[in-house]
Coordinates of C-alpha atoms in Angstrom, one line a residue:
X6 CA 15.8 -29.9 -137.8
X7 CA 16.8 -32.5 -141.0
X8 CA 20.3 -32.1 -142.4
X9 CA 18.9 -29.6 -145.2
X10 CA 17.7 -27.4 -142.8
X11 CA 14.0 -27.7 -143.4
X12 CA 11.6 -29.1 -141.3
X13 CA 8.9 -31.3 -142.3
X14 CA 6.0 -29.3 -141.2
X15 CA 3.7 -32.6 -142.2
X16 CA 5.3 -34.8 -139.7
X17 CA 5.0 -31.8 -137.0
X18 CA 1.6 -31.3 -137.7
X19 CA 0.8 -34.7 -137.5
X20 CA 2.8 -35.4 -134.1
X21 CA -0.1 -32.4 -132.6
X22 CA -2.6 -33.5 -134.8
X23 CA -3.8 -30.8 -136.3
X24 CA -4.8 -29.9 -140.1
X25 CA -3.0 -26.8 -141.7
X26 CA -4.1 -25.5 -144.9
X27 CA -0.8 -24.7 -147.5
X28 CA -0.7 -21.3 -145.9
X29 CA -0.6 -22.5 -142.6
X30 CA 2.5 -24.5 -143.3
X31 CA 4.9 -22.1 -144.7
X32 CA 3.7 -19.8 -142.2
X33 CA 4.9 -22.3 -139.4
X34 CA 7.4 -24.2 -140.9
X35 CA 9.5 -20.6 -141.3
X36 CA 8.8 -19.7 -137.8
X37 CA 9.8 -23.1 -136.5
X38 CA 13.0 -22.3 -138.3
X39 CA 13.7 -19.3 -136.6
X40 CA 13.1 -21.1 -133.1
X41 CA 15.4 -23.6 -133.9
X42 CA 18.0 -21.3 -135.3
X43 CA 17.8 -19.4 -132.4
X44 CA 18.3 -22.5 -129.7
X45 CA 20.9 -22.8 -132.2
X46 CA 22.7 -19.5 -131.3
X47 CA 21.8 -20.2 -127.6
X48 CA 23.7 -23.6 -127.3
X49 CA 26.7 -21.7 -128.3
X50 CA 26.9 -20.0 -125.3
X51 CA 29.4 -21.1 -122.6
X52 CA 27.5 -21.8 -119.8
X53 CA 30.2 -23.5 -117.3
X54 CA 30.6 -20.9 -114.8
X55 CA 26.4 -20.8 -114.3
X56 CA 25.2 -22.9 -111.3
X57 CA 22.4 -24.8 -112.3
X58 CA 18.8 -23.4 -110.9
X59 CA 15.0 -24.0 -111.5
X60 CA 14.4 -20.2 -111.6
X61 CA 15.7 -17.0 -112.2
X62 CA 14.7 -15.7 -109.3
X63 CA 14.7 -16.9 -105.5
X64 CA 11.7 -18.8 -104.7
X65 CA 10.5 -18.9 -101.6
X66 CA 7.6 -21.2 -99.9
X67 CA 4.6 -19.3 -100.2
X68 CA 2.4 -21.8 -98.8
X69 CA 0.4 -20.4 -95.7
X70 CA 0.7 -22.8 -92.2
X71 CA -2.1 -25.7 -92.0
X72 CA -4.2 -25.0 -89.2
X73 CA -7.9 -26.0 -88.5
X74 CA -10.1 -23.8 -89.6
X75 CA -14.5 -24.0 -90.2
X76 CA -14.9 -26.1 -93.0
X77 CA -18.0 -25.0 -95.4
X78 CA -21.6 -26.4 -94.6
X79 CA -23.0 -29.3 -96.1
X80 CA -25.6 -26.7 -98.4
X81 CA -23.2 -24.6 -99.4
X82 CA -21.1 -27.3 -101.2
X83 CA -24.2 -29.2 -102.4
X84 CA -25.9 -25.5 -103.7
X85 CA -23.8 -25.8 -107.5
X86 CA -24.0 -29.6 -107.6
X87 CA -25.8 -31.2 -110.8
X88 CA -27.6 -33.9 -108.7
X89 CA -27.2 -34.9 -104.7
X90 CA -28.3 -37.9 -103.0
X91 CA -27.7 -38.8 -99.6
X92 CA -25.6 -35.5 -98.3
X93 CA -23.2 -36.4 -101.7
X94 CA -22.8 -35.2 -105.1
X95 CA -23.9 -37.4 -108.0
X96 CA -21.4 -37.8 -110.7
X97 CA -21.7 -40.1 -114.4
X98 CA -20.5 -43.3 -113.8
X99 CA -17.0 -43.7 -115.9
X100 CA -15.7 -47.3 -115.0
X101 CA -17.2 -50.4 -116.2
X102 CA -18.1 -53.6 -113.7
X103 CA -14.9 -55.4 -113.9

């Protein structure tokens, strides 16, 4: 936030690159206000006695075991496939002969 306390919603918009009409821009400028006031309020807070965490909550691994297991057929992951050739998908070229 500048030193007056208003944002420039121009530069903002810009930095996203998006277009906002004049409406648009007092609408978001006076929300992005209160976001900032309110990060505001929240660094106030004395945090010292808080161990630092990534979540909230306990996260556990959820991931299942990797075992072997039947893979799919050949047809069934050529059936959605634009265009195959050769038992492989075809795909648009997207690099260039270097």
């Amino acid at each position: 936030m500048s030193e007056t306390g208003k944002i420039d919603i121009d530069y903002v918009a810009k930095l996203a690159r998006i277009e906002l009409s004049d409406e648009e821009k007092s609408k978001y400028s006076k929300q992005l206000g209160q976001i900032l006031e309110y990060f505001e309020k929240l660094s106030k807070i004395d945090v010292s006695g808080v161990e630092p965490s990534a979540h909230a909550r306990p996260v556990y691994n959820v991931w299942r075991t990797d075992e072997e297991s039947p893979s799919m057929s050949l047809e069934d992951a050529l059936m959605n496939a634009p265009k195959s050739r050769d038992d492989q998908i075809v795909v648009p070229k997207v690099v260039d002969d270097a």
